[in-house]
Coordinates of C-alpha atoms in Angstrom, one line a residue:
X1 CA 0.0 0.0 0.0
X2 CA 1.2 3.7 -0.6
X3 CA 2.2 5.6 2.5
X4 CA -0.9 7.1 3.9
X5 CA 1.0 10.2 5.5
X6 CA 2.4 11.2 2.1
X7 CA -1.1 10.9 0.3
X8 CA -2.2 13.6 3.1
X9 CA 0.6 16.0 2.8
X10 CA 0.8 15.5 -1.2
X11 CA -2.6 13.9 -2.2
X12 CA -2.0 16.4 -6.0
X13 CA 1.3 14.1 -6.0
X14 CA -0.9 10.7 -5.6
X15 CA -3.9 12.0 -8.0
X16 CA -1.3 12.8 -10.5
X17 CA 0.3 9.7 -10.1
X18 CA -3.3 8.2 -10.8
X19 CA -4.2 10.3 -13.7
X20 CA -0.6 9.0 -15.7
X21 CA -1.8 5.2 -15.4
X22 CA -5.1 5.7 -16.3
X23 CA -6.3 5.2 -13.6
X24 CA -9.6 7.0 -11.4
X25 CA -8.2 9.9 -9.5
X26 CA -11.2 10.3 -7.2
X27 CA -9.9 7.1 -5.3
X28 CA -7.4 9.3 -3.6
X29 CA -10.2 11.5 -2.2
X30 CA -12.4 8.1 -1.2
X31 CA -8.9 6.9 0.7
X32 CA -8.6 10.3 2.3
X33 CA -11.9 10.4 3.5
X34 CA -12.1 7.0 4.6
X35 CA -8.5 7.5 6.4
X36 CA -10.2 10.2 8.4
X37 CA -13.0 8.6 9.4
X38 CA -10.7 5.6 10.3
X39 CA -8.5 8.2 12.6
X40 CA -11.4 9.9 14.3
X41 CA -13.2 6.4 15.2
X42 CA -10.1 5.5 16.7
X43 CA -9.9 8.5 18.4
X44 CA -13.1 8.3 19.4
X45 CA -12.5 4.6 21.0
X46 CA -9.0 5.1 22.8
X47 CA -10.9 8.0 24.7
X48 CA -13.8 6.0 25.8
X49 CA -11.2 3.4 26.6
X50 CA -8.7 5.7 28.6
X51 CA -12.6 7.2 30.8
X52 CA -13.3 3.6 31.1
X53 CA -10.1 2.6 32.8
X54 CA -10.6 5.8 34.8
X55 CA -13.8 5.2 36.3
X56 CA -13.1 1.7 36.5
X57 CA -10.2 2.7 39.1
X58 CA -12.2 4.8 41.2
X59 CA -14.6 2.3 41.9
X60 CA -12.4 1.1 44.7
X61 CA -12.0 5.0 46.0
X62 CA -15.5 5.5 46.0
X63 CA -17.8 6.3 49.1
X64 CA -20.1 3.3 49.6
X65 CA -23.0 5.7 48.7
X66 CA -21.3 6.3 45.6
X67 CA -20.0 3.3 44.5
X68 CA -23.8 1.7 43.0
X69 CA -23.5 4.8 40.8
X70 CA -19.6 4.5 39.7
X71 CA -20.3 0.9 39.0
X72 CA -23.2 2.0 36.9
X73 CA -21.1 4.6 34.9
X74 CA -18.2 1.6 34.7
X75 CA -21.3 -0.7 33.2
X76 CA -22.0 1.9 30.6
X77 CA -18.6 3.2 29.6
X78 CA -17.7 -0.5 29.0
X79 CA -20.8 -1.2 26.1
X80 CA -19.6 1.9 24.6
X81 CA -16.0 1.2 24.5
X82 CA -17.1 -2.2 22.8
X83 CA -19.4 -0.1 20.4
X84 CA -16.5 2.2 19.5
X85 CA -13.6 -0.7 19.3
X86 CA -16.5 -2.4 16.5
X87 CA -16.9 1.1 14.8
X88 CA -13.2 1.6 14.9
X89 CA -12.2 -1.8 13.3
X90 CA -14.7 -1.5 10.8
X91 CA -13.7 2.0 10.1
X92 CA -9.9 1.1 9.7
X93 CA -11.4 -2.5 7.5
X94 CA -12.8 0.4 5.0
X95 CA -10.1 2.3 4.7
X96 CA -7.5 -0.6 3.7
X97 CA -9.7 -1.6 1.2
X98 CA -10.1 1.5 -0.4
X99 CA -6.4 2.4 0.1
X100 CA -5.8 -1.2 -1.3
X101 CA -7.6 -0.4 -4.7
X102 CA -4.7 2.6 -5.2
X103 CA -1.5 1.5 -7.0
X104 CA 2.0 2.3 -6.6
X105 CA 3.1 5.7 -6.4
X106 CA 4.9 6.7 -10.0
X107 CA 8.6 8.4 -9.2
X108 CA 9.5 11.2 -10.9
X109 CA 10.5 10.6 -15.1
X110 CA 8.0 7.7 -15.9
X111 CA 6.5 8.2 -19.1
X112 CA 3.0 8.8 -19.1
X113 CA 0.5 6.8 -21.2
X114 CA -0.2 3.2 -21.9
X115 CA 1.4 0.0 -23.7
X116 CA 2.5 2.1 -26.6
X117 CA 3.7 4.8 -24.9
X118 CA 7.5 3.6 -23.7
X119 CA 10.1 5.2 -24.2
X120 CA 13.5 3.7 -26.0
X121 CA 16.4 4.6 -23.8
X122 CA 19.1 2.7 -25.4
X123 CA 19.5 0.1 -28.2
X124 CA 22.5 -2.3 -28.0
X125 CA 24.2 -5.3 -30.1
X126 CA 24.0 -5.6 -33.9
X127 CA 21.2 -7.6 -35.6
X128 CA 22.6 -9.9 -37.9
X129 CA 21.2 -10.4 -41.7
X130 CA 19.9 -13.3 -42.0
X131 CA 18.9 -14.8 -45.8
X132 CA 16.3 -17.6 -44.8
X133 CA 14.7 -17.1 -41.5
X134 CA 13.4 -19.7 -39.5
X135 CA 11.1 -19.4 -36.1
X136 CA 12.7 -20.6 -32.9
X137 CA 9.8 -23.5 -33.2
X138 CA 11.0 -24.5 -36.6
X139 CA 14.6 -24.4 -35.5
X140 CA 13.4 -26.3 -32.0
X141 CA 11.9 -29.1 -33.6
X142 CA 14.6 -29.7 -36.4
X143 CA 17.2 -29.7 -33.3
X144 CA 15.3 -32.2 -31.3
X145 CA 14.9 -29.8 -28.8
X146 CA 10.9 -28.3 -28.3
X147 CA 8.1 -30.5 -28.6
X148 CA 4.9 -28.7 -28.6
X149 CA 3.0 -31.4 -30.2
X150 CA 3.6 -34.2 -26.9
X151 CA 3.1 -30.7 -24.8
X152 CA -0.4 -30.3 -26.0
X153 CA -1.5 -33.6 -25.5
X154 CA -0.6 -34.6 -22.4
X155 CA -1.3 -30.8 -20.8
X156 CA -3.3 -29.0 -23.6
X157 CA -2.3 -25.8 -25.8
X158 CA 1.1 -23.8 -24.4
X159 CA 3.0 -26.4 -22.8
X160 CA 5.6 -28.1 -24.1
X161 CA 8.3 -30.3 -23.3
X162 CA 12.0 -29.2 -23.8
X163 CA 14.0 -32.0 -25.2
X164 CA 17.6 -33.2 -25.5
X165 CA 19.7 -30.0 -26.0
X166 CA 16.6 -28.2 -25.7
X167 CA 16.6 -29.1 -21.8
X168 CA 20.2 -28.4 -21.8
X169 CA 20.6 -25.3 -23.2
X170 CA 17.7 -24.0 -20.6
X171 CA 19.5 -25.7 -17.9
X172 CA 22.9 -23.7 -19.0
X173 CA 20.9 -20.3 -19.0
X174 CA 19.6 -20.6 -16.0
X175 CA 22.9 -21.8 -14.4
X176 CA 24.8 -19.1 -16.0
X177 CA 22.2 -16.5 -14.4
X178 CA 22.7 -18.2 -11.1
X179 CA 26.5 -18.0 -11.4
X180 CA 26.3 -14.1 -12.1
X181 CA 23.9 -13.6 -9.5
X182 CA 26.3 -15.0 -7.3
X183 CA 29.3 -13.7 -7.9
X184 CA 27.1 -10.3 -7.4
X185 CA 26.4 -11.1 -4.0
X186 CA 23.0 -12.3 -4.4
X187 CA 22.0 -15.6 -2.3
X188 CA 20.7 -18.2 -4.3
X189 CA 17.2 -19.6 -2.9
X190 CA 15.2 -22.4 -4.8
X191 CA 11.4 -20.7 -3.8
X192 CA 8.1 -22.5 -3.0
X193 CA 5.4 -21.8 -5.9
X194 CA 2.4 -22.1 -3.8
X195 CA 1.7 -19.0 -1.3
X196 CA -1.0 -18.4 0.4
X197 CA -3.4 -15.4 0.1
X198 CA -1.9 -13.1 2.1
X199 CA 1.6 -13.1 0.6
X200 CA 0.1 -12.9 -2.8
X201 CA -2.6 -10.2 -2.0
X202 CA 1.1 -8.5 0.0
X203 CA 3.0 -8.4 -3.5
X204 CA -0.1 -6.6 -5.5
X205 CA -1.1 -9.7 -7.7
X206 CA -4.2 -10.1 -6.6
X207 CA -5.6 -6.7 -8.4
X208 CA -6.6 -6.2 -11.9
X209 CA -4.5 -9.2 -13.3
X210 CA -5.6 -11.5 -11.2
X211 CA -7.1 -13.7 -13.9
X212 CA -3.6 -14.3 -14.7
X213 CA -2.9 -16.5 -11.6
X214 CA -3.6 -19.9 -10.8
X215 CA -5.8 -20.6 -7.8
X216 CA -6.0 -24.1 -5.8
X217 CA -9.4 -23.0 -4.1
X218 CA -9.2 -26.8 -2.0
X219 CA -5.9 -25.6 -0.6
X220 CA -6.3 -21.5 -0.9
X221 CA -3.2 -21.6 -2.0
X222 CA -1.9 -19.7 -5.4
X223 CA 0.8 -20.9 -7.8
X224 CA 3.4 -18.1 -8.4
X225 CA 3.8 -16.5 -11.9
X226 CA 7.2 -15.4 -10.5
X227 CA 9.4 -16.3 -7.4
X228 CA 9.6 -12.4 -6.8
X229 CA 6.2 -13.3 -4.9
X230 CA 7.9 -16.2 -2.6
X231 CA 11.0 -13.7 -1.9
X232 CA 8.7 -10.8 -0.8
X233 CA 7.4 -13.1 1.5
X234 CA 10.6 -14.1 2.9
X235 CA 10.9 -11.8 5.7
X236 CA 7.4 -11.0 6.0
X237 CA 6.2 -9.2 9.6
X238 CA 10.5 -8.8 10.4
X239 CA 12.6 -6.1 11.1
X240 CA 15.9 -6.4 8.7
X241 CA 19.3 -4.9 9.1
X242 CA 19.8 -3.7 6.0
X243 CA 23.3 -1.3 7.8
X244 CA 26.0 -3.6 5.3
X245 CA 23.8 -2.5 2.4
X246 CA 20.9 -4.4 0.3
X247 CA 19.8 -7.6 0.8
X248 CA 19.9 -10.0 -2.6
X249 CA 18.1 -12.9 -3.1
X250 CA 18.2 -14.4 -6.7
X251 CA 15.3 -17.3 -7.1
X252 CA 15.3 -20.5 -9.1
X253 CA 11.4 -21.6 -9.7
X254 CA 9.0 -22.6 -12.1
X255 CA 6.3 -20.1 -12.8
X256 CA 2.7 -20.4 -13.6
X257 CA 0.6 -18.1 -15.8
X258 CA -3.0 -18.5 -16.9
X259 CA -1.9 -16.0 -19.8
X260 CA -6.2 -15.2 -19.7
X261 CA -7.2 -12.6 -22.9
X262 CA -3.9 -13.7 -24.6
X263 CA -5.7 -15.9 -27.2
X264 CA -4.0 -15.2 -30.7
X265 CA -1.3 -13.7 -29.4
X266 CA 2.2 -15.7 -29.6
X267 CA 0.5 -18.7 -29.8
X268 CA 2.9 -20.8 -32.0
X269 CA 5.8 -22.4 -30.0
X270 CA 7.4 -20.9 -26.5
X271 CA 7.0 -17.3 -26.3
X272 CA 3.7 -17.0 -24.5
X273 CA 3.2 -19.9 -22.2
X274 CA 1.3 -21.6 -19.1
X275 CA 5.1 -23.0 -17.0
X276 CA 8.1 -21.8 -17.4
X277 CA 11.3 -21.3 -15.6
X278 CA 12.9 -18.2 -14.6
X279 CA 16.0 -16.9 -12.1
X280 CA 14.8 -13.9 -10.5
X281 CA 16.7 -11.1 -8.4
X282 CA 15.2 -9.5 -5.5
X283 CA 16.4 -7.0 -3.5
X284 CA 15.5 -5.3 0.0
X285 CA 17.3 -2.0 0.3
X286 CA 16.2 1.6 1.9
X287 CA 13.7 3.8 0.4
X288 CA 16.9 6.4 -0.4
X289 CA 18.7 3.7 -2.1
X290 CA 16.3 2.5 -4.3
X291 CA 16.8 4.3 -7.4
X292 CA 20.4 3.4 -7.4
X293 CA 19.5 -0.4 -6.7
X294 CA 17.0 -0.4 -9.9
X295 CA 20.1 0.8 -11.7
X296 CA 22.0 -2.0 -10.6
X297 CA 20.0 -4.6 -11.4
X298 CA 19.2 -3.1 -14.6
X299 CA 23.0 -3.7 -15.4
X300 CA 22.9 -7.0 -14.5
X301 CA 20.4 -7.7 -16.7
X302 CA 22.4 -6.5 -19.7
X303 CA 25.6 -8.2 -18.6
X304 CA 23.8 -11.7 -19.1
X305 CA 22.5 -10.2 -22.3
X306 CA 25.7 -10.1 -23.2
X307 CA 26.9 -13.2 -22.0
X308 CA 24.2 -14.6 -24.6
X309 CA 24.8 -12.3 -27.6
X310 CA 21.4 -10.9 -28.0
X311 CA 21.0 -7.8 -29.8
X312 CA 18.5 -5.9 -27.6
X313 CA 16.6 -2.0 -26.7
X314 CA 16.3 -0.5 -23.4
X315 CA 12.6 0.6 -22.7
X316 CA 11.1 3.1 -19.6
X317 CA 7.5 1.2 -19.3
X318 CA 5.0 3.9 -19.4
X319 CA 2.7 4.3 -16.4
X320 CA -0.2 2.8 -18.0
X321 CA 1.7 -0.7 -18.5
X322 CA 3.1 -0.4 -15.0
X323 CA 1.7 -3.2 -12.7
X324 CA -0.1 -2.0 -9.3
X325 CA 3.1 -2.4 -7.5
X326 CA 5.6 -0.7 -9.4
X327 CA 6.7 2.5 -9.0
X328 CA 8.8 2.1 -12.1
X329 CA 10.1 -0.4 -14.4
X330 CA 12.4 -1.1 -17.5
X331 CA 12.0 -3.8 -19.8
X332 CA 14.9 -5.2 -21.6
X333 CA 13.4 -6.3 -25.3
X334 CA 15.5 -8.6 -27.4
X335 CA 15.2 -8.7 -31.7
X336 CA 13.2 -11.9 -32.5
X337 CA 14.3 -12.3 -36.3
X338 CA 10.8 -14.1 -37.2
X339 CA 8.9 -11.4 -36.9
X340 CA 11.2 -8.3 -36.9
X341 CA 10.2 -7.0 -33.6
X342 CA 11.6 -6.7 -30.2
X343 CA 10.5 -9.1 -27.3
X344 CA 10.7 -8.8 -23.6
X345 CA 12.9 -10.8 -22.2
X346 CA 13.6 -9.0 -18.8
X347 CA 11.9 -7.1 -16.3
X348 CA 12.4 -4.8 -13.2
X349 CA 10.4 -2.9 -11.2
X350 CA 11.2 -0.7 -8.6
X351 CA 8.5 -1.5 -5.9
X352 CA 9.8 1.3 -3.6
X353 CA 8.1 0.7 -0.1
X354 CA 4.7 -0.9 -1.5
X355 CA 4.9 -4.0 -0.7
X356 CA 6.8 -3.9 2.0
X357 CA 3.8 -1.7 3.5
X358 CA 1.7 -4.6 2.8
X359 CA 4.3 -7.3 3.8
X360 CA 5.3 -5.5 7.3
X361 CA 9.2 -5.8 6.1
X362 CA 11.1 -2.9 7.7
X363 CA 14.6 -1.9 9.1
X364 CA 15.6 0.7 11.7
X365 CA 16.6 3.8 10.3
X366 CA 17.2 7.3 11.1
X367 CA 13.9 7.7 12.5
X368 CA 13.3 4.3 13.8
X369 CA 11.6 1.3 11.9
X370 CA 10.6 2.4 8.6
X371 CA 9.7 0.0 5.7
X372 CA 12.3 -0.9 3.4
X373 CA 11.8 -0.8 -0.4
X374 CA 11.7 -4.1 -2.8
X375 CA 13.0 -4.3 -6.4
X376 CA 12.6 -7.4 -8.6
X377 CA 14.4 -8.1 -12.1
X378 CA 14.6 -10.9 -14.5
X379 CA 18.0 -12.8 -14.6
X380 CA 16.5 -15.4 -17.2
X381 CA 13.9 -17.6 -18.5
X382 CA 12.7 -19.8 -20.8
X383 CA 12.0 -17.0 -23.2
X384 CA 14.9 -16.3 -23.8
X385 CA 15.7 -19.7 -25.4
X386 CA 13.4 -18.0 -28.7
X387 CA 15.8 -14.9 -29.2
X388 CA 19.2 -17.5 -28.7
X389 CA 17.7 -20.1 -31.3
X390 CA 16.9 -17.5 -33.6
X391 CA 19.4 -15.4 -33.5
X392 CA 22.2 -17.8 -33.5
X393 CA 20.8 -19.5 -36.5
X394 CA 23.2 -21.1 -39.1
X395 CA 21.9 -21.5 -42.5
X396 CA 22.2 -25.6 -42.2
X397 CA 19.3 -25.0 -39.3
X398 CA 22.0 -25.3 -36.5
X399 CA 22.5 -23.1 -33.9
X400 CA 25.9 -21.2 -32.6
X401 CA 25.9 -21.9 -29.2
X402 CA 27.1 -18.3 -27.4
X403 CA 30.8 -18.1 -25.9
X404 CA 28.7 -17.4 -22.4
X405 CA 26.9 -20.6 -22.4
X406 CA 29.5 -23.1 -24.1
X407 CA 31.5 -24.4 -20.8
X408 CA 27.7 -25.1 -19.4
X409 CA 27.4 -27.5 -22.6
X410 CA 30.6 -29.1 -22.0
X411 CA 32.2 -26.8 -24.7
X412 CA 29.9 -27.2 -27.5
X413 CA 29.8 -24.6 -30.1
X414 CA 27.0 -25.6 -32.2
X415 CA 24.0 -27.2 -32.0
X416 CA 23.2 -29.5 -34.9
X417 CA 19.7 -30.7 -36.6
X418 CA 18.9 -34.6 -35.5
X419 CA 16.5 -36.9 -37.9
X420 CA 13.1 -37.0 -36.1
X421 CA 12.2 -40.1 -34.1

């Protein structure tokens, strides 16, 4: 949730905030109002409760001609002290709902607008010219490597099953993130992928997307569509020391995504999929130092770009195509040859203190315990195995295996096409 002291002082800052994602404005005033009403019926009840305790003390003190009528006031004040604790929790129940429905606070630079609206920041790498073209799926299958077919029947449409080099080559992505990620600082984790409501609800997937997310009702448990969900729930309800600087976490999981309203959109091979897997960074750091961290894991990111030889663009996600708990994010969009266009490949978001809000993960500062800020970013994931296949291409229908990747393949350099089985 947004901090409820800074929608008071700056509620223009919040509105505005609202107005650049398209979303409804008037939800600050709602919050403000029902934040007031939440403070005054609290008000309202620790009075009655500090009289209560008053009377209740003299009743002792009293003259024996007195006391019938102190205990009669003590009677009283105590039905109205339970009257006013009711009014007060459902007074501070309506106010974190409505506060609930606002998202994350924009910082200052993010473009305005919607999907369309990004801003390129950078563009890196060189796309090669190809003279026959084949899809990632085309080049999958004649490697022995994706099989969508066997996916389909055993799970339904968008899964798959990665094959021979096809599991290995994911297998060396992912271990090659993890190494980075380590040699960063980060501690590697292996995450659950089922949380329970709260911890979802905490990281702000339970809003408008959540028709994207798996839901066990029997268990009330969700399946995760990321492990940055598991990580924010890590140190849930603790108090960190955060004095030696961030805390990293970079998660190994599979994800799940319902991908609902996607229909006709990537629907051939592995881009757009129902499980996948995925190394995720996560960081806890302080609310000054959270700019800087985004920055930081941002350049992670493009160091294992590089590692992999993708030709990519830098993008500043417009506000509009922020989700609720991002205060800012940059995509990293690799070339996909196929279809001439850039697709994301990496994510992060700076969550600044949202989540933690939510979560109750802070760290004794300056002024006390104050929440810390979260940032997430995408390390690698199965995606990604599209943009290598295809831009690695050979005209033969083999694949260049990247310099970064080869000693995970015990030195291979090329992947070669196999005669179907």
């Amino acid at each position: 949730m947004i901090d409820l002291r800074a929608m008071r002082e700056q509620p223009d800052l919040v509105r505005a905030s609202q107005r650049a994602r398209g979303e409804d404005p008037g939800l600050v005033d709602r919050a403000l109002e029902a934040d007031e009403r939440r403070r005054s019926a609290l008000t309202a009840f620790e009075q009655l409760r500090s009289e209560q305790k008053e009377v209740s003390r003299s009743v002792g003190k009293a003259a024996p001609e007195e006391r019938p009528a102190v205990l009669a006031r003590a009677k009283e004040l105590a039905e109205r002290v339970k009257t006013a604790e009711r009014d007060a929790a459902a007074a501070a129940e309506e106010a974190s709902t409505v506060t609930y429905q606002l998202s994350n606070v924009i910082v200052d630079g993010v473009p305005p607008g919607g999907e369309d609206d990004f801003v390129v920041l950078r563009t890196e790498g060189e796309r090669r010219e190809l003279e026959q073209v084949r899809d990632h799926l085309e080049l999958g299958e004649g490697l022995a490597a994706i099989d969508v077919k066997r996916g389909a029947k055993v799970s339904g449409a968008r899964f798959y099953y990665l094959t021979g080099v096809g599991a290995r080559l994911e297998l060396a992505l992912l271990n090659a993130a993890m190494d980075q990620a380590i040699a960063a600082g980060f501690t590697p984790m292996i995450t659950p992928t089922l949380v329970s409501p709260q911890v979802m609800s905490g990281t702000g997937f339970l809003g408008e997307h959540a028709d994207e997310i798996y839901h066990l009702p029997a268990d009330d448990l969700y399946l995760t569509g990321t492990s940055e969900v598991a990580l924010a729930g890590y140190h849930a309800d603790e108090i960190l020391d955060l004095s030696a600087g961030p805390m990293r976490y970079a998660g190994w999981s599979t994800c799940y995504r319902r991908e609902a309203g996607s229909y006709g959109k990537d629907t051939r091979g592995i881009i757009r999929v129902h499980q996948f897997n995925k190394v995720e960074m996560f960081s806890y750091t302080t609310a000054d130092d959270a700019q800087d961290e985004h920055a930081r894991l941002l350049a992670w990111e493009e160091e294992m770009l590089a590692k992999v030889e993708l030709p990519y663009r830098v993008i500043d996600v417009a506000a509009g195509d922020l989700g609720s708990s991002a205060a800012r994010k940059f995509d990293c969009e690799a070339w996909l040859p196929s279809q001439e266009r850039y697709m994301e490949v990496t994510s992060t978001s700076n969550c600044t203190t949202f989540q933690a809000r939510r979560l109750g993960v802070r760290h004794r500062g300056a002024n006390g315990t104050e929440p810390v800020a979260t940032l997430n970013g995408t390390l690698a994931t199965t995606r990604w195995l599209v943009a290598i296949l295809e831009n690695h291409q050979l005209p033969d229908g083999s694949v260049r295996v990247p310099a970064g990747l080869q000693p995970y393949l015990g030195g291979l350099e090329v992947l070669s096409p196999v005669a179907p089985r």
